[in-house]
Short mmCIF file of C-alpha atoms in Angstrom, two decimals:
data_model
loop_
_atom_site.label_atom_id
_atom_site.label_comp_id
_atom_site.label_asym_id
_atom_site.label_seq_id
_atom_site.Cartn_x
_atom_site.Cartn_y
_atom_site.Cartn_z
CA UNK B 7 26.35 10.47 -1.94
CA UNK B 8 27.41 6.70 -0.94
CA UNK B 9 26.44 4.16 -3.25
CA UNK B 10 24.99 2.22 -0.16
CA UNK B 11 23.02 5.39 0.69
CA UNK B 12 21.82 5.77 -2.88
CA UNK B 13 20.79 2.19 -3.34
CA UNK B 14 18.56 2.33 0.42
CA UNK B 15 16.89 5.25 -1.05
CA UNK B 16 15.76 3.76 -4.49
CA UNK B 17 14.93 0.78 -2.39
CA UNK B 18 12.35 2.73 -0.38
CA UNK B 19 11.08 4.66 -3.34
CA UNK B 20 10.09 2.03 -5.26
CA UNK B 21 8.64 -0.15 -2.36
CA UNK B 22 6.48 3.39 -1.42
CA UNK B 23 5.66 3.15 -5.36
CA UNK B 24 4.80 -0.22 -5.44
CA UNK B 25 2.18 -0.31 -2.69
CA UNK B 26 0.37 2.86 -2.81
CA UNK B 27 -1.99 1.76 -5.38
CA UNK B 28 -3.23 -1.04 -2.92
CA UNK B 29 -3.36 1.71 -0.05
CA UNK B 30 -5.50 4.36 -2.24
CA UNK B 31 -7.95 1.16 -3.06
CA UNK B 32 -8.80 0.39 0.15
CA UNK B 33 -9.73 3.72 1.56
CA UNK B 34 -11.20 4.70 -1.67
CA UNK B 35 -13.29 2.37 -1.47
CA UNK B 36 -14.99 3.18 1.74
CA UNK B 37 -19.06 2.34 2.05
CA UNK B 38 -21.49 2.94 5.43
CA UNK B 39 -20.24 1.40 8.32
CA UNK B 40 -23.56 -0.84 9.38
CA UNK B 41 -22.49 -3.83 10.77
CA UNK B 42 -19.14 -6.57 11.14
CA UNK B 43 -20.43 -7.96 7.99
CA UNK B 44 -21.02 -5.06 6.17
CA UNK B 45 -17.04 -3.99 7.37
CA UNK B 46 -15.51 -7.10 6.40
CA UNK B 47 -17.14 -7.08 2.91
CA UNK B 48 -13.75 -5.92 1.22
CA UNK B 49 -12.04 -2.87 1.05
CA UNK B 50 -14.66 -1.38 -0.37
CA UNK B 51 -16.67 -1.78 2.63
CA UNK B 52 -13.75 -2.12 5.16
CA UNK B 53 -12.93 2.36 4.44
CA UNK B 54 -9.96 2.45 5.52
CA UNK B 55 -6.25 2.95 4.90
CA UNK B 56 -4.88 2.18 8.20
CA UNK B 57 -2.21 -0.34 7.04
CA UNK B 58 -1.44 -1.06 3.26
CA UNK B 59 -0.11 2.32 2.17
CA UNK B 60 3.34 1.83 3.93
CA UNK B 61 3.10 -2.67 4.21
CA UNK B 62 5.86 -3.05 1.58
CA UNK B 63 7.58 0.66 2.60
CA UNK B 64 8.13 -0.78 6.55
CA UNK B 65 8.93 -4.35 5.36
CA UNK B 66 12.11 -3.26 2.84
CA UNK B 67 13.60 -0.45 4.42
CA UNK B 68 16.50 -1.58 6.10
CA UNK B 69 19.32 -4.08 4.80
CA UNK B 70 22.11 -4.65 2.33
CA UNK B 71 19.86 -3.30 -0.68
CA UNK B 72 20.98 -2.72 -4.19
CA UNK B 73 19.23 -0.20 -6.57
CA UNK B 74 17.34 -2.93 -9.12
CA UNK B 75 19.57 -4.07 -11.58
CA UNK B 76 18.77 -4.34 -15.49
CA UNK B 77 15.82 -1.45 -15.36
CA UNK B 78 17.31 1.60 -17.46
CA UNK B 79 20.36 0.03 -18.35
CA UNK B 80 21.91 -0.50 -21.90
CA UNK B 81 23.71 -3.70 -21.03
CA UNK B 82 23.73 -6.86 -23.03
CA UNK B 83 22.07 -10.07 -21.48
CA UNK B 84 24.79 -12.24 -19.45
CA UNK B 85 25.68 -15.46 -20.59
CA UNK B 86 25.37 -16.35 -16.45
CA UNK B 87 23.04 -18.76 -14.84
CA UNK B 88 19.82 -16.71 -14.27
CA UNK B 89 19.84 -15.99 -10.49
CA UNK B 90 17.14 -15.11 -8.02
CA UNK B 91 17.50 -12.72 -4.84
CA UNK B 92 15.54 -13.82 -1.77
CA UNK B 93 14.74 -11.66 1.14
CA UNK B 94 12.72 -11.90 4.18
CA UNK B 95 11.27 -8.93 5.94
CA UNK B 96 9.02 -7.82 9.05
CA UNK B 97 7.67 -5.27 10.34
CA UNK B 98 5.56 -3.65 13.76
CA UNK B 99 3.75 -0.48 13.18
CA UNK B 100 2.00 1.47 15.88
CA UNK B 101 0.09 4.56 15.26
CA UNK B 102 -3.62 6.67 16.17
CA UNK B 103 -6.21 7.39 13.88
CA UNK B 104 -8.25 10.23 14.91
CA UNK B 105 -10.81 8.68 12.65
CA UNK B 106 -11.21 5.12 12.90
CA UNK B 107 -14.40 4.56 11.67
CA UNK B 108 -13.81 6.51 8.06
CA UNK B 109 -16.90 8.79 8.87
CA UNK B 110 -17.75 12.35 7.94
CA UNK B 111 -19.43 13.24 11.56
CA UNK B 112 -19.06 11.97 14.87
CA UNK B 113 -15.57 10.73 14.38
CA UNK B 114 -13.60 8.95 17.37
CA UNK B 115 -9.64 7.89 17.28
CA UNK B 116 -8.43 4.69 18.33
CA UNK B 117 -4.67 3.34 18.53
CA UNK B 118 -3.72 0.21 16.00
CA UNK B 119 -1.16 -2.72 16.39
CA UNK B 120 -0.17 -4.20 12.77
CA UNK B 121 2.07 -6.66 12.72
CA UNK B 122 3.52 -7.35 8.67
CA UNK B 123 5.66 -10.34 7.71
CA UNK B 124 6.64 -10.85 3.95
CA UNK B 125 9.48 -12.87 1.60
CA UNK B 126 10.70 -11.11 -1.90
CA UNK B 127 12.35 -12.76 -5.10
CA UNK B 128 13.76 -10.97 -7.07
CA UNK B 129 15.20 -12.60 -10.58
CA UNK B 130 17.76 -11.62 -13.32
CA UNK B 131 16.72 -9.48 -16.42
CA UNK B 132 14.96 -11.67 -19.00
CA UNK B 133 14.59 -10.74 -21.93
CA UNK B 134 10.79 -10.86 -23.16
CA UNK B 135 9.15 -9.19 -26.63
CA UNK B 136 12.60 -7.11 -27.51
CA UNK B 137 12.86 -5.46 -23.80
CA UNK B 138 14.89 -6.31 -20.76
CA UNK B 139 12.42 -7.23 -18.17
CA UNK B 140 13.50 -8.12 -14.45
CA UNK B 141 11.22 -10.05 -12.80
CA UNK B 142 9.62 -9.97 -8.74
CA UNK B 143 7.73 -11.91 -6.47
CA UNK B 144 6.52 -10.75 -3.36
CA UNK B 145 4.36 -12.93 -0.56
CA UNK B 146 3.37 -10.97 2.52
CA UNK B 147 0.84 -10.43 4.93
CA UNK B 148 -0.45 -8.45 7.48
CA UNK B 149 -2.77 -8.59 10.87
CA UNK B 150 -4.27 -5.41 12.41
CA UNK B 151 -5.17 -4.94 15.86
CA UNK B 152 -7.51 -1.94 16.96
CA UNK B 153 -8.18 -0.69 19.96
CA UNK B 154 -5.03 -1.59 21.28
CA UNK B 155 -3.98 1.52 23.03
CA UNK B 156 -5.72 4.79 23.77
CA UNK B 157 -3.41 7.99 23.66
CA UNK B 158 -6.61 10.30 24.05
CA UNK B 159 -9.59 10.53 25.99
CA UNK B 160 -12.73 9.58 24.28
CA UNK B 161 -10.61 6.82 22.03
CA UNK B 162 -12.64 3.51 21.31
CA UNK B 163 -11.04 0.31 22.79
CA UNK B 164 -10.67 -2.87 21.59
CA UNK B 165 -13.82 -4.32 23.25
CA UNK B 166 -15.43 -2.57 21.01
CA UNK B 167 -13.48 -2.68 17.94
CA UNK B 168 -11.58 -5.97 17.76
CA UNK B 169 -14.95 -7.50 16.02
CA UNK B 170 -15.44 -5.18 13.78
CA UNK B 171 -12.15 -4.24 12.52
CA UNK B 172 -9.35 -6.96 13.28
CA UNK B 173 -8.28 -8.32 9.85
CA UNK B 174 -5.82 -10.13 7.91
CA UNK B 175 -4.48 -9.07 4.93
CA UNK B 176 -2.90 -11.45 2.31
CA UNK B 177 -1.01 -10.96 -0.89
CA UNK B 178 0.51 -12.01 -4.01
CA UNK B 179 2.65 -9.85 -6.41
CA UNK B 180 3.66 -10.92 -9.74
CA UNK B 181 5.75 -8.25 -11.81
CA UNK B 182 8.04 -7.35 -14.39
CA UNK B 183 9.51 -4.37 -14.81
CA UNK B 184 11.37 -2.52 -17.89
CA UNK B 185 12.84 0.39 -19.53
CA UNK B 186 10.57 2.59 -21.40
CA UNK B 187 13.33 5.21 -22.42
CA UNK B 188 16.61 6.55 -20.28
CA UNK B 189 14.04 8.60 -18.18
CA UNK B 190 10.84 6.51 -17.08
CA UNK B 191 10.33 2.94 -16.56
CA UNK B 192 7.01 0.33 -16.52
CA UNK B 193 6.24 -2.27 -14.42
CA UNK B 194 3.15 -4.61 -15.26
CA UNK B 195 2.17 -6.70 -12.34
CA UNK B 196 -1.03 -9.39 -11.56
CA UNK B 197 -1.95 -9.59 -7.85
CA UNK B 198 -4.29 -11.24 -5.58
CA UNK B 199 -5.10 -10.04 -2.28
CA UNK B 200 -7.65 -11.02 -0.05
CA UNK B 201 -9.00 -10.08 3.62
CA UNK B 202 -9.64 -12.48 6.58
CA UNK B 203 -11.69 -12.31 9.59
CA UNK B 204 -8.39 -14.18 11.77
CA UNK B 205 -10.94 -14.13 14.59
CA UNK B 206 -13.61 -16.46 12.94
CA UNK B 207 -11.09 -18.07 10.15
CA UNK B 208 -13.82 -16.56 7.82
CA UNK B 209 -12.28 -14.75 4.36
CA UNK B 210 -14.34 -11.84 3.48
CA UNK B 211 -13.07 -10.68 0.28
CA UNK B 212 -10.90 -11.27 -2.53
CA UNK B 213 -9.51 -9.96 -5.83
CA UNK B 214 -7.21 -10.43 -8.48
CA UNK B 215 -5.84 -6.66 -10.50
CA UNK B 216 -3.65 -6.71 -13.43
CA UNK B 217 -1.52 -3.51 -12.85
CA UNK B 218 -0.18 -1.05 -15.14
CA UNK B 219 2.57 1.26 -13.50
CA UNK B 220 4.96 4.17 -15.28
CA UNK B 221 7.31 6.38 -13.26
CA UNK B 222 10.30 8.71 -13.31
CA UNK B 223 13.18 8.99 -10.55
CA UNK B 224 15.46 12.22 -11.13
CA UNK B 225 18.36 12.31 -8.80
CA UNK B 226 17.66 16.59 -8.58
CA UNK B 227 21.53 16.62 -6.41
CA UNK B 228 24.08 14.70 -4.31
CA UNK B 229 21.33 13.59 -1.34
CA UNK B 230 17.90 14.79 -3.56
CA UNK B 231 15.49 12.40 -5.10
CA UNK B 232 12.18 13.78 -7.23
CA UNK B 233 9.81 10.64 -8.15
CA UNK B 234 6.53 11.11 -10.00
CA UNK B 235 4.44 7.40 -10.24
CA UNK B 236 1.04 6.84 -12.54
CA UNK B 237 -0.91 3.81 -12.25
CA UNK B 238 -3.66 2.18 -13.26
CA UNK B 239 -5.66 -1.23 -12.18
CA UNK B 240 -8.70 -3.20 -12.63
CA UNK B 241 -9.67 -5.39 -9.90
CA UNK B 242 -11.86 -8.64 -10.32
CA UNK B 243 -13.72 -8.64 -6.80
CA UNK B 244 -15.75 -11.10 -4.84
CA UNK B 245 -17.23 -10.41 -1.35
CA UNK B 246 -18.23 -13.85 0.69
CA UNK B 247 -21.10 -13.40 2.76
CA UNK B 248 -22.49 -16.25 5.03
CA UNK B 249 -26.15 -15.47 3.89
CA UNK B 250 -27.64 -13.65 1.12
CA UNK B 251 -28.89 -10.03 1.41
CA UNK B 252 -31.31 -8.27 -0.97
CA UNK B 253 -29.11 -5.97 -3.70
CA UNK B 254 -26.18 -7.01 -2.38
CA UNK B 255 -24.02 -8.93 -5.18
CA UNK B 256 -20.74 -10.20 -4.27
CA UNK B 257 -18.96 -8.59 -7.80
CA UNK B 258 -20.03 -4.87 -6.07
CA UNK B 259 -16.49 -4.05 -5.76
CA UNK B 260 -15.35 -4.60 -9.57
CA UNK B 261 -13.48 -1.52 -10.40
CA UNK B 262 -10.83 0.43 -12.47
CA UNK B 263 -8.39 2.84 -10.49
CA UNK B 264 -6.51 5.37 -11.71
CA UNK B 265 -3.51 7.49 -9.23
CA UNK B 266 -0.43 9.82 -9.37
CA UNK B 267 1.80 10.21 -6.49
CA UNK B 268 4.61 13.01 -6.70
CA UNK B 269 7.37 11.95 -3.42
CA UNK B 270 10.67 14.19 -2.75
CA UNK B 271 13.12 12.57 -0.81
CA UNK B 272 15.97 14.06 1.12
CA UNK B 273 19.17 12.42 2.33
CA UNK B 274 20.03 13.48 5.86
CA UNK B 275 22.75 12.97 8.21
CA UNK B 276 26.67 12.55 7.71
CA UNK B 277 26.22 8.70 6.87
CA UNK B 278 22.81 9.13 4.49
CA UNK B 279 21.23 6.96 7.18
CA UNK B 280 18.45 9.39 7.84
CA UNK B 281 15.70 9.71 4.76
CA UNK B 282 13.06 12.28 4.66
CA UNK B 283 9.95 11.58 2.13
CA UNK B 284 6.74 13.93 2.01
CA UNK B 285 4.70 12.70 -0.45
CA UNK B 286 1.13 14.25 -2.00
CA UNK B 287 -1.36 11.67 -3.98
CA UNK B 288 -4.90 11.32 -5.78
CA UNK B 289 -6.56 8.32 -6.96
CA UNK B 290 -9.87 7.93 -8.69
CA UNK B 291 -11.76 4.54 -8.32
CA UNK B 292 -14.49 4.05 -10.02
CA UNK B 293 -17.33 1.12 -10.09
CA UNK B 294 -18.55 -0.89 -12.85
CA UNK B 295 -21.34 -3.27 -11.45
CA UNK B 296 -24.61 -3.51 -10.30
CA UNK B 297 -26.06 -0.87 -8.25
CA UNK B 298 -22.51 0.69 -7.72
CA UNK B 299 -22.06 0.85 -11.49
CA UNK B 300 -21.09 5.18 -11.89
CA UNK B 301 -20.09 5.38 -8.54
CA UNK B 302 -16.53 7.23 -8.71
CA UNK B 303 -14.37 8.14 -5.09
CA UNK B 304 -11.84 10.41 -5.33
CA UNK B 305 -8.94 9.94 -2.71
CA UNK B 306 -6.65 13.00 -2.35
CA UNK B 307 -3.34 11.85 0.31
CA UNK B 308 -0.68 13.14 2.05
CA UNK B 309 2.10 12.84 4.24
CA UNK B 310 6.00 12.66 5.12
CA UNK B 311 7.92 9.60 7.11
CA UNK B 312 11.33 9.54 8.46
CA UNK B 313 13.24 6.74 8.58
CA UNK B 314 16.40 6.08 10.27
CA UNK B 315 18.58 2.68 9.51
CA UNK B 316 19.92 1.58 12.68
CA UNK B 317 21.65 -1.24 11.72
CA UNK B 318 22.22 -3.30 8.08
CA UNK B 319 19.28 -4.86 9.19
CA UNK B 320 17.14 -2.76 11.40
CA UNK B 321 15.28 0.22 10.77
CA UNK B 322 12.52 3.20 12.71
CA UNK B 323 10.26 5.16 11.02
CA UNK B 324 7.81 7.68 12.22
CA UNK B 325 4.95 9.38 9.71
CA UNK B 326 2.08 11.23 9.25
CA UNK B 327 -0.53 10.64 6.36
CA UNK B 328 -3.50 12.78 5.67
CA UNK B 329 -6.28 11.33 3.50
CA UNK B 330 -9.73 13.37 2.22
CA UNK B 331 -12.16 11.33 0.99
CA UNK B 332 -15.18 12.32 -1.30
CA UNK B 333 -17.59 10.55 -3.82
CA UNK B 334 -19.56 11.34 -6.58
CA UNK B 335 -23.44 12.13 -6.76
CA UNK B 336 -23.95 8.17 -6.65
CA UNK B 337 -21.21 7.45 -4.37
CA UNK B 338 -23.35 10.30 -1.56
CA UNK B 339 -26.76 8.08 -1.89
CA UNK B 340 -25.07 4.67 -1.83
CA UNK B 341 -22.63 5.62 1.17
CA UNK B 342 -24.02 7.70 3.96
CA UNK B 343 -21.86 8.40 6.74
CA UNK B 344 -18.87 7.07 4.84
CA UNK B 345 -19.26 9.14 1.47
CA UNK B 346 -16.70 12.23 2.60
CA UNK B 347 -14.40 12.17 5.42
CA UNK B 348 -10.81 13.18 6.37
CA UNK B 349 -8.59 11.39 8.35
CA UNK B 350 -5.10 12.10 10.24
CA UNK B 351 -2.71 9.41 10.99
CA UNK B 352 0.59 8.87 13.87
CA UNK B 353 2.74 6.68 14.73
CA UNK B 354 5.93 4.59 14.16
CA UNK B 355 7.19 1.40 13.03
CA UNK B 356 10.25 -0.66 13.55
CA UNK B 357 11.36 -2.75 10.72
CA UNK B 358 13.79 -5.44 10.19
CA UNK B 359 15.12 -7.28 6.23
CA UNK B 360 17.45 -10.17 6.16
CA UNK B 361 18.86 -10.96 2.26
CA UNK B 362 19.40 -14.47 2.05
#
């Protein structure tokens, strides 16, 4: 296999890794769909994972990437100025849900515009506590536009949904990652995200996770990758409300996650430029406060995206992702229509990554 090929795939493996715990907490985290401000509570109320699974995934896929350096390896520290990689990335993703309300009856598709913009540091191996530990930094953020486009009869339009559902995603990634033997490595991250209403300059929700990640890559052949990824995270939640509702606290979203993902990849194509990646999931969130304390959500996913590099820089993809949502006995009474569903999303992105 070409090292360029090689180093595009690890790229796109770990940026799948990296993101999917954000992905699985937002539709995990589904609750009844009453009202705008009910929706833009967090992504516990929001239900949905329309955008976040593949942010980071469409953002890096392209470009001159190199597999990351100092994770695994034996080598000594360099006696070289410590150096930091910057790159800048964007992203448009179009796709349908056939379920864009995260319901488990009466559900109606829509089509969704996300547009993603992010920037990426990436620093030399430090060494911290006896281990090698290479350092990241990633900025980025996201709008979503529903409605957009309707590819089936019967799909809900943007009249009705661009109040609702609109948002802005933001988010900040601090991480080091490390060796834990010739087979698996750790990365331990701290983020804060937070959603905003962009069409009343209102933000809804925000949290801060410390992040605990282990996984495996095993190159299985020449153009075969097998990746296995555990994770767990406890998010520090607020919701902002403009006025004050009865049982409603704005910690209701504190909660610890736990997730494996299991993700072949396949090399494709005389010049590696064509990568195949089905991938199967579960996550289990589960709440610690107030009237949600015991609720659990259990979040099985999957799916499988192709992506072609057109150019160093450019980049399509096309994918599918499944997701089947259910709750525990707390999870039914607190939840209503939003306590089981399934969704099925299309569509396809173009991507672009510039290394500075």
């Amino acid at each position: 296999m070409p090292t360029k090929a090689l180093s595009f795939i690890l790229l796109v493996v770990a940026a799948i890794l990296a993101t999917q715990p954000a992905s699985r907490a937002q539709d995990a985290n589904a609750s009844q769909p009453i009202s705008p401000t009910t929706l833009f509570g967090g992504p516990e109320a929001l239900g949905t994972n329309l955008g976040l699974q593949e942010i980071v995934e469409v953002l890096r896929t392209p470009g001159k990437a190199s597999a990351p350096e100092g994770v695994g390896d034996a080598s000594k520290p360099s006696s070289a100025p410590f150096r930091l990689d910057a790159t800048g990335t964007a992203g448009i993703r179009a796709y349908r849900t056939n379920n864009v309300m995260r319901v488990q009856s009466g559900e109606q598709g829509a089509g969704v515009m996300e547009l993603s913009a992010g920037a990426n540091l990436a620093g030399d191996s430090i060494n911290l506590f006896g281990r090698e530990v290479k350092p990241n930094f990633l900025m980025m953020a996201q709008r979503a536009y529903y409605g957009q486009f309707s590819l089936r009869g019967g799909d809900q339009g943007k009249g009705v949904l661009k109040d609702i559902l609109d948002y802005e995603f933001r988010m900040l990634n601090l991480s080091g990652a490390f060796a834990l033997n010739q087979d698996w490595q750790a990365n331990t991250a701290f983020e804060y995200s937070e959603l905003r209403s962009f069409r009343t300059g209102e933000k809804k929700y925000h949290a801060f996770s410390p992040i605990l990640t282990v996984s495996r890559m095993k190159q299985l052949d020449a153009t075969t990758l097998l990746s296995i990824d555990t994770n767990v995270r406890y998010a520090f939640t607020k919701t902002i409300s403009a006025y004050e509702i009865p049982g409603v606290f704005e910690d209701d979203g504190d909660n610890w996650q736990a997730g494996a993902t299991l993700t072949y990849v396949k090399i494709m194509g005389p010049d590696g430029r064509l990568v195949v990646l089905p991938s199967v999931g579960f996550t289990r969130t589960g709440y610690l406060k107030n009237t949600h304390d015991g609720r659990a959500d259990y979040l099985w996913t999957a799916g499988v995206s192709a992506m072609y590099s057109l150019t160093e820089h450019f980049g399509f993809q096309a994918f599918v992702t499944y997701g089947n949502k259910s709750a525990n006995s707390l999870g039914r009474s607190l939840l209503g229509s939003s306590q089981k569903y399934t969704n099925l999303d299309i569509g396809v992105a173009i991507t672009g990554q510039y290394d500075f």
